[in-house]
Amino acid sequence: MMSNLQDWPEPIIRVQSLSESGLPMIPDRYVKPLSDRPSSNRPENGENGDANIPIIDLTGLTDDKTELSRSTMDRISSACRDWGFFQVVNHGVSPGLMDQARETWRSFFHLPMEIKQAYANSPKTYEGYGSRLGIEKGAILDWSDYYYLHYLPLTLKDYNKWPGSPDYCREVTDEYGKELVKLGGRIMKVLSINLGLNESHLQNAFGGENIGACLRVNFYPKCPQPDLTLGLSSHSDPGGLTILLPDHEAPGLQVRKNGRWITVKPARHAFIVNIGDQIQVLSNANYKSVEHRVIVNSGMQRVSLAFFYNPKSDIPIKPVQELVSADKPALYPPMTFDEYRLFIRLNGPKGKSQVESLKSPRCH
């Protein structure tokens, strides 16, 4: 199957180049069907207009101790069950490092095209500078470019595939990755405890210390017709946990809640955390990975950093035995993350249909 993934089905066009060319209309390749356009699903005045995903203070959660109040633990639990998303503040990652990581990567996208092109990616591993997800010829594309790299396991971490410029990009990304792996481990403990499991249970199911981790830096150029397209199509994240550093200048992330799209208002120096499909499977759907998408705007380009905290790629992931009962049988068959990720890479982002299609036949 991997032989299908050697190259893209058609020449890659950089969205940033389209945007900077000053074209007044977006090419047809980026125009979404009516039902998927952001304009077709605006909240009416007041309805969900002020809703926001929960903001949770993690003061008291360290690498050694989980000393969060019962009410904070309960808020995280209900966020995982009701939203699949929450923001965290006082999370232990320095605000200076967050800003430095975002601005270093913003500088990368403003380098001359020939420097960026040296890191052009292929669908085989997605590592490097890219402009599309999925390999369907003629597919409608998203209004974004990105950079994707592996952080863990160390066997996949290759500094030569990380940008050599701007200065310190590799060092900043390395330090950022180290801090986010630690934060991911702290959050996994809380999720485990809230499911009634030993605090290390989910982490061990992921492979203990041998997890996978990768970073996708998203670049959303200005768009002359933002109501016709999306920066990233609706999808749920295939991995374990996603820790997103949003652009502080302008919102763009939308989360699906009760059939409506809610635009997340990022808190200053907060991370946005969301449950991925693998934790939905492990939790036997007590926790849900939730559809989200990204809108673009005509006045401002945006950069965000999505850090994916994933299971070791060759461990079969299946519902935790303690969460399976006669009343709630296992909803998903065992599948490794490698198998699942290949399934996603062939299909591209497709709402929640991917994880739902895996449900055991008796559970449909």
Short mmCIF file of C-alpha atoms in Angstrom, two decimals:
data_model
loop_
_atom_site.label_atom_id
_atom_site.label_comp_id
_atom_site.label_asym_id
_atom_site.label_seq_id
_atom_site.Cartn_x
_atom_site.Cartn_y
_atom_site.Cartn_z
CA MET A 1 0.00 0.00 0.00
CA MET A 2 2.84 2.35 0.83
CA SER A 3 3.94 2.22 -2.82
CA ASN A 4 0.85 4.33 -3.57
CA LEU A 5 2.28 7.04 -1.35
CA GLN A 6 5.56 7.82 -3.10
CA ASP A 7 4.36 11.08 -4.59
CA TRP A 8 1.49 13.53 -4.82
CA PRO A 9 -1.08 12.85 -7.56
CA GLU A 10 -0.56 16.28 -9.16
CA PRO A 11 1.87 19.20 -8.88
CA ILE A 12 1.85 20.96 -5.51
CA ILE A 13 0.81 24.60 -5.41
CA ARG A 14 1.85 26.63 -2.37
CA VAL A 15 -1.16 28.45 -0.95
CA GLN A 16 1.11 31.21 0.35
CA SER A 17 2.23 31.91 -3.24
CA LEU A 18 -1.39 32.09 -4.39
CA SER A 19 -2.22 34.48 -1.56
CA GLU A 20 0.79 36.72 -2.16
CA SER A 21 0.09 36.90 -5.90
CA GLY A 22 -2.84 39.17 -5.02
CA LEU A 23 -5.48 37.17 -6.90
CA PRO A 24 -9.00 38.52 -6.24
CA MET A 25 -10.73 35.12 -6.29
CA ILE A 26 -9.61 31.73 -5.03
CA PRO A 27 -9.10 28.93 -7.60
CA ASP A 28 -11.94 26.41 -7.92
CA ARG A 29 -9.75 23.74 -6.31
CA TYR A 30 -10.22 25.47 -2.94
CA VAL A 31 -13.97 26.19 -3.12
CA LYS A 32 -15.82 23.96 -0.66
CA PRO A 33 -19.30 22.53 -1.24
CA LEU A 34 -22.01 24.81 0.14
CA SER A 35 -22.66 22.63 3.19
CA ASP A 36 -18.99 22.82 4.25
CA ARG A 37 -18.50 26.57 3.90
CA PRO A 38 -18.08 28.59 7.06
CA SER A 39 -20.81 31.01 5.95
CA SER A 40 -23.43 28.25 5.94
CA ASN A 41 -23.22 27.66 9.65
CA ARG A 42 -22.81 30.94 11.52
CA PRO A 43 -24.32 31.04 15.00
CA GLU A 44 -27.36 33.29 15.10
CA ASN A 45 -27.02 36.37 17.28
CA GLY A 46 -26.50 35.27 20.82
CA GLU A 47 -26.87 31.56 20.10
CA ASN A 48 -23.56 30.00 21.06
CA GLY A 49 -22.04 33.38 20.25
CA ASP A 50 -20.43 33.64 23.67
CA ALA A 51 -19.74 29.95 24.17
CA ASN A 52 -16.14 28.93 24.63
CA ILE A 53 -14.40 25.67 25.44
CA PRO A 54 -13.57 25.36 29.16
CA ILE A 55 -10.42 27.12 30.41
CA ILE A 56 -8.70 25.09 33.13
CA ASP A 57 -5.94 26.20 35.52
CA LEU A 58 -3.36 23.41 35.94
CA THR A 59 -1.55 24.96 38.92
CA GLY A 60 -0.63 22.00 41.15
CA LEU A 61 -0.04 19.56 38.28
CA THR A 62 3.69 18.81 38.04
CA ASP A 63 5.76 15.92 36.68
CA ASP A 64 5.87 14.45 40.20
CA LYS A 65 2.52 15.40 41.70
CA THR A 66 -1.12 15.58 40.65
CA GLU A 67 -2.45 18.04 43.19
CA LEU A 68 -5.44 19.48 41.39
CA SER A 69 -8.61 20.21 43.33
CA ARG A 70 -11.57 17.86 42.96
CA SER A 71 -13.49 20.61 41.16
CA THR A 72 -10.64 21.07 38.64
CA MET A 73 -10.50 17.32 38.03
CA ASP A 74 -14.28 17.31 37.52
CA ARG A 75 -14.08 20.20 35.06
CA ILE A 76 -11.46 18.34 33.02
CA SER A 77 -13.62 15.21 33.12
CA SER A 78 -16.74 16.99 31.87
CA ALA A 79 -14.69 18.82 29.20
CA CYS A 80 -13.44 15.43 27.90
CA ARG A 81 -16.96 13.99 27.87
CA ASP A 82 -18.93 17.02 26.64
CA TRP A 83 -16.49 18.92 24.44
CA GLY A 84 -13.45 16.76 23.67
CA PHE A 85 -11.56 20.07 24.00
CA PHE A 86 -10.32 22.36 26.77
CA GLN A 87 -7.78 25.18 27.19
CA VAL A 88 -5.09 24.99 29.86
CA VAL A 89 -3.31 27.86 31.63
CA ASN A 90 -0.53 27.70 34.27
CA HIS A 91 0.51 24.52 32.50
CA GLY A 92 4.24 24.68 33.26
CA VAL A 93 5.51 25.67 29.80
CA SER A 94 7.15 29.09 29.78
CA PRO A 95 5.24 31.82 27.91
CA GLY A 96 8.57 32.99 26.46
CA LEU A 97 9.20 29.58 24.89
CA MET A 98 5.66 29.49 23.48
CA ASP A 99 6.11 32.89 21.81
CA GLN A 100 9.59 32.04 20.58
CA ALA A 101 8.40 28.78 18.99
CA ARG A 102 5.48 30.45 17.23
CA GLU A 103 7.49 33.42 15.96
CA THR A 104 10.44 31.27 14.84
CA TRP A 105 8.09 29.21 12.70
CA ARG A 106 6.32 32.32 11.42
CA SER A 107 9.76 33.47 10.23
CA PHE A 108 10.28 30.14 8.45
CA PHE A 109 7.17 30.65 6.33
CA HIS A 110 8.41 34.11 5.34
CA LEU A 111 11.71 32.77 4.00
CA PRO A 112 12.25 32.78 0.21
CA MET A 113 10.38 29.95 -1.53
CA GLU A 114 13.54 28.22 -2.77
CA ILE A 115 14.75 27.73 0.83
CA LYS A 116 11.42 26.23 1.87
CA GLN A 117 11.20 24.06 -1.25
CA ALA A 118 14.39 22.25 -0.19
CA TYR A 119 12.22 20.65 2.52
CA ALA A 120 9.26 19.74 0.25
CA ASN A 121 7.47 16.63 1.52
CA SER A 122 5.95 13.50 -0.02
CA PRO A 123 2.90 11.53 1.12
CA LYS A 124 5.12 8.61 2.16
CA THR A 125 5.96 10.16 5.54
CA TYR A 126 4.52 13.72 5.24
CA GLU A 127 7.75 15.00 6.84
CA GLY A 128 8.74 18.47 5.67
CA TYR A 129 7.05 21.37 3.91
CA GLY A 130 3.61 20.49 2.56
CA SER A 131 0.40 21.90 1.13
CA ARG A 132 -2.07 19.03 1.05
CA LEU A 133 -3.36 16.09 3.09
CA GLY A 134 -4.64 12.98 1.31
CA ILE A 135 -3.75 11.73 -2.16
CA GLU A 136 -7.06 11.77 -3.99
CA LYS A 137 -6.52 13.21 -7.46
CA GLY A 138 -8.72 16.25 -8.06
CA ALA A 139 -9.68 16.59 -4.36
CA ILE A 140 -10.84 19.97 -3.09
CA LEU A 141 -7.91 21.46 -1.18
CA ASP A 142 -7.55 23.45 2.04
CA TRP A 143 -6.25 27.03 2.21
CA SER A 144 -3.05 26.29 4.12
CA ASP A 145 0.57 25.18 3.97
CA TYR A 146 2.28 23.30 6.78
CA TYR A 147 5.49 21.80 8.09
CA TYR A 148 5.43 18.34 9.63
CA LEU A 149 8.20 16.70 11.65
CA HIS A 150 8.80 13.76 13.98
CA TYR A 151 9.92 14.39 17.54
CA LEU A 152 9.64 10.85 18.99
CA PRO A 153 10.60 8.04 18.76
CA LEU A 154 14.26 8.99 18.45
CA THR A 155 14.64 6.51 15.56
CA LEU A 156 12.39 8.81 13.46
CA LYS A 157 13.75 12.13 14.73
CA ASP A 158 15.94 13.52 11.94
CA TYR A 159 17.31 17.04 12.38
CA ASN A 160 18.19 17.10 8.67
CA LYS A 161 14.47 17.10 7.93
CA TRP A 162 13.95 20.08 10.26
CA PRO A 163 14.59 23.55 8.82
CA GLY A 164 18.17 24.79 9.14
CA SER A 165 16.92 28.36 9.09
CA PRO A 166 15.82 30.66 10.59
CA ASP A 167 18.65 30.57 13.15
CA TYR A 168 17.90 28.43 16.18
CA CYS A 169 14.77 26.90 14.61
CA ARG A 170 16.01 23.38 15.41
CA GLU A 171 17.09 24.28 18.95
CA VAL A 172 13.82 26.08 19.76
CA THR A 173 11.75 23.24 18.29
CA ASP A 174 13.75 20.68 20.28
CA GLU A 175 13.24 22.54 23.56
CA TYR A 176 9.55 23.10 22.78
CA GLY A 177 9.07 19.40 22.00
CA LYS A 178 10.75 18.38 25.26
CA GLU A 179 8.39 20.59 27.28
CA LEU A 180 5.29 19.44 25.42
CA VAL A 181 6.11 15.76 25.88
CA LYS A 182 6.28 16.46 29.63
CA LEU A 183 2.97 18.38 29.56
CA GLY A 184 1.33 15.57 27.57
CA GLY A 185 2.46 13.05 30.21
CA ARG A 186 0.99 15.20 32.99
CA ILE A 187 -2.36 15.51 31.22
CA MET A 188 -2.45 11.73 30.54
CA LYS A 189 -2.28 11.11 34.30
CA VAL A 190 -5.33 13.32 34.89
CA LEU A 191 -7.30 11.60 32.12
CA SER A 192 -6.43 8.17 33.60
CA ILE A 193 -7.48 9.13 37.13
CA ASN A 194 -10.73 10.63 35.84
CA LEU A 195 -11.56 7.34 34.08
CA GLY A 196 -11.16 5.52 37.41
CA LEU A 197 -7.86 3.96 36.33
CA ASN A 198 -4.38 3.95 37.85
CA GLU A 199 -2.70 7.27 36.94
CA SER A 200 -0.18 5.56 34.62
CA HIS A 201 -2.70 3.30 32.87
CA LEU A 202 -3.26 5.33 29.68
CA GLN A 203 0.45 6.17 29.46
CA ASN A 204 1.33 2.48 29.67
CA ALA A 205 -1.26 1.67 26.99
CA PHE A 206 0.55 4.22 24.78
CA GLY A 207 3.86 2.38 25.29
CA GLY A 208 5.09 4.00 28.53
CA GLU A 209 8.17 6.07 27.72
CA ASN A 210 8.16 4.83 24.12
CA ILE A 211 5.48 7.09 22.74
CA GLY A 212 5.34 8.82 19.39
CA ALA A 213 5.25 12.59 19.09
CA CYS A 214 5.20 14.90 16.11
CA LEU A 215 4.62 18.55 15.29
CA ARG A 216 2.62 20.10 12.50
CA VAL A 217 3.07 23.83 12.08
CA ASN A 218 0.11 25.26 10.16
CA PHE A 219 0.38 28.40 8.05
CA TYR A 220 -2.92 29.97 6.98
CA PRO A 221 -2.28 32.75 4.43
CA LYS A 222 -4.69 35.63 3.90
CA CYS A 223 -7.59 34.56 1.73
CA PRO A 224 -9.53 36.87 -0.64
CA GLN A 225 -12.74 34.80 -0.27
CA PRO A 226 -12.69 33.30 3.23
CA ASP A 227 -16.40 32.40 3.16
CA LEU A 228 -15.84 29.89 0.34
CA THR A 229 -13.05 27.77 1.79
CA LEU A 230 -11.44 26.40 4.95
CA GLY A 231 -7.89 26.47 6.28
CA LEU A 232 -8.34 22.88 7.41
CA SER A 233 -11.35 20.69 6.63
CA SER A 234 -13.46 19.16 9.36
CA HIS A 235 -11.76 16.18 10.99
CA SER A 236 -11.04 14.53 14.31
CA ASP A 237 -7.39 13.97 15.22
CA PRO A 238 -6.23 10.38 14.60
CA GLY A 239 -3.67 10.29 17.43
CA GLY A 240 -3.78 10.40 21.21
CA LEU A 241 -3.76 13.96 22.52
CA THR A 242 -3.25 17.17 20.55
CA ILE A 243 -1.74 20.21 22.28
CA LEU A 244 -2.28 23.27 20.09
CA LEU A 245 -0.50 26.59 20.37
CA PRO A 246 -2.85 28.96 18.51
CA ASP A 247 -2.00 32.28 16.93
CA HIS A 248 -2.65 34.94 19.55
CA GLU A 249 -3.51 37.55 16.89
CA ALA A 250 -6.68 36.05 15.41
CA PRO A 251 -8.97 33.09 16.14
CA GLY A 252 -9.50 30.41 13.52
CA LEU A 253 -10.21 27.08 15.21
CA GLN A 254 -13.85 25.97 15.28
CA VAL A 255 -15.18 23.03 17.33
CA ARG A 256 -18.37 21.14 16.58
CA LYS A 257 -20.78 21.14 19.51
CA ASN A 258 -24.39 19.98 19.27
CA GLY A 259 -24.29 20.24 15.51
CA ARG A 260 -23.01 23.85 15.45
CA TRP A 261 -19.56 25.31 14.89
CA ILE A 262 -18.16 27.32 17.79
CA THR A 263 -15.14 29.56 17.23
CA VAL A 264 -12.60 29.07 20.01
CA LYS A 265 -11.38 32.26 21.66
CA PRO A 266 -7.79 31.49 22.69
CA ALA A 267 -6.75 32.66 26.15
CA ARG A 268 -3.34 34.38 26.32
CA HIS A 269 -0.51 31.84 26.64
CA ALA A 270 -2.98 28.95 26.91
CA PHE A 271 -2.71 25.67 25.05
CA ILE A 272 -5.79 24.13 23.47
CA VAL A 273 -5.90 20.40 24.30
CA ASN A 274 -8.08 17.93 22.48
CA ILE A 275 -8.80 14.22 22.67
CA GLY A 276 -7.73 12.19 19.64
CA ASP A 277 -9.24 9.02 18.18
CA GLN A 278 -6.81 6.72 20.06
CA ILE A 279 -8.00 7.97 23.47
CA GLN A 280 -11.60 7.63 22.30
CA VAL A 281 -10.81 3.97 21.54
CA LEU A 282 -8.90 3.33 24.80
CA SER A 283 -11.65 4.99 26.87
CA ASN A 284 -14.29 2.92 25.02
CA ALA A 285 -15.87 6.22 23.92
CA ASN A 286 -16.24 7.66 27.44
CA TYR A 287 -14.05 10.42 26.03
CA LYS A 288 -14.76 11.60 22.49
CA SER A 289 -12.52 12.97 19.80
CA VAL A 290 -14.51 15.86 18.38
CA GLU A 291 -14.71 17.27 14.88
CA HIS A 292 -12.97 20.57 14.38
CA ARG A 293 -11.94 22.74 11.44
CA VAL A 294 -10.13 26.01 10.76
CA ILE A 295 -11.53 29.12 9.11
CA VAL A 296 -9.38 31.71 7.36
CA ASN A 297 -9.69 35.47 6.95
CA SER A 298 -8.84 38.14 4.41
CA GLY A 299 -6.94 40.48 6.69
CA MET A 300 -4.38 38.39 8.50
CA GLN A 301 -2.19 35.32 8.03
CA ARG A 302 -2.05 32.92 10.97
CA VAL A 303 0.42 30.38 12.35
CA SER A 304 -0.41 27.60 14.81
CA LEU A 305 1.60 24.68 16.20
CA ALA A 306 -0.18 21.36 16.69
CA PHE A 307 1.80 18.90 18.83
CA PHE A 308 0.56 15.32 18.58
CA TYR A 309 1.16 13.03 21.57
CA ASN A 310 0.62 9.54 20.18
CA PRO A 311 0.84 5.87 21.11
CA LYS A 312 3.88 3.85 20.07
CA SER A 313 3.00 3.03 16.50
CA ASP A 314 3.04 -0.78 16.61
CA ILE A 315 1.03 -1.47 19.80
CA PRO A 316 -2.56 -2.66 19.20
CA ILE A 317 -4.87 -0.02 20.69
CA LYS A 318 -8.18 -1.31 22.02
CA PRO A 319 -10.64 -0.38 24.80
CA VAL A 320 -9.15 -0.70 28.31
CA GLN A 321 -10.49 -3.88 29.94
CA GLU A 322 -11.69 -2.00 33.05
CA LEU A 323 -13.97 0.16 30.87
CA VAL A 324 -15.61 -2.79 29.11
CA SER A 325 -18.68 -4.47 30.65
CA ALA A 326 -21.76 -6.43 29.66
CA ASP A 327 -23.65 -3.13 29.48
CA LYS A 328 -20.89 -1.46 27.50
CA PRO A 329 -19.02 -3.99 25.36
CA ALA A 330 -15.81 -3.04 23.57
CA LEU A 331 -16.81 -0.69 20.76
CA TYR A 332 -13.60 -1.01 18.71
CA PRO A 333 -11.43 -3.88 17.48
CA PRO A 334 -7.66 -3.72 18.18
CA MET A 335 -5.68 -1.69 15.61
CA THR A 336 -2.17 -0.26 15.74
CA PHE A 337 -1.67 3.46 15.29
CA ASP A 338 0.43 2.73 12.18
CA GLU A 339 -2.49 0.88 10.60
CA TYR A 340 -4.91 3.62 11.56
CA ARG A 341 -2.67 6.43 10.32
CA LEU A 342 -2.25 4.79 6.92
CA PHE A 343 -6.03 4.54 6.66
CA ILE A 344 -6.25 8.31 7.34
CA ARG A 345 -3.41 9.27 4.98
CA LEU A 346 -5.02 7.53 2.06
CA ASN A 347 -8.37 9.20 2.69
CA GLY A 348 -7.48 12.72 3.91
CA PRO A 349 -9.54 14.60 6.53
CA LYS A 350 -13.12 13.31 6.61
CA GLY A 351 -15.01 14.47 9.68
CA LYS A 352 -15.56 11.77 12.28
CA SER A 353 -16.27 9.06 9.73
CA GLN A 354 -12.86 7.43 10.15
CA VAL A 355 -13.06 6.34 13.79
CA GLU A 356 -16.79 5.60 13.49
CA SER A 357 -16.17 3.23 10.58
CA LEU A 358 -13.88 1.14 12.81
CA LYS A 359 -16.62 0.26 15.29
CA SER A 360 -17.11 -3.46 15.74
CA PRO A 361 -19.97 -4.65 13.50
CA ARG A 362 -22.13 -5.66 16.45
CA CYS A 363 -21.96 -2.09 17.79
CA HIS A 364 -23.36 -0.29 14.74
#
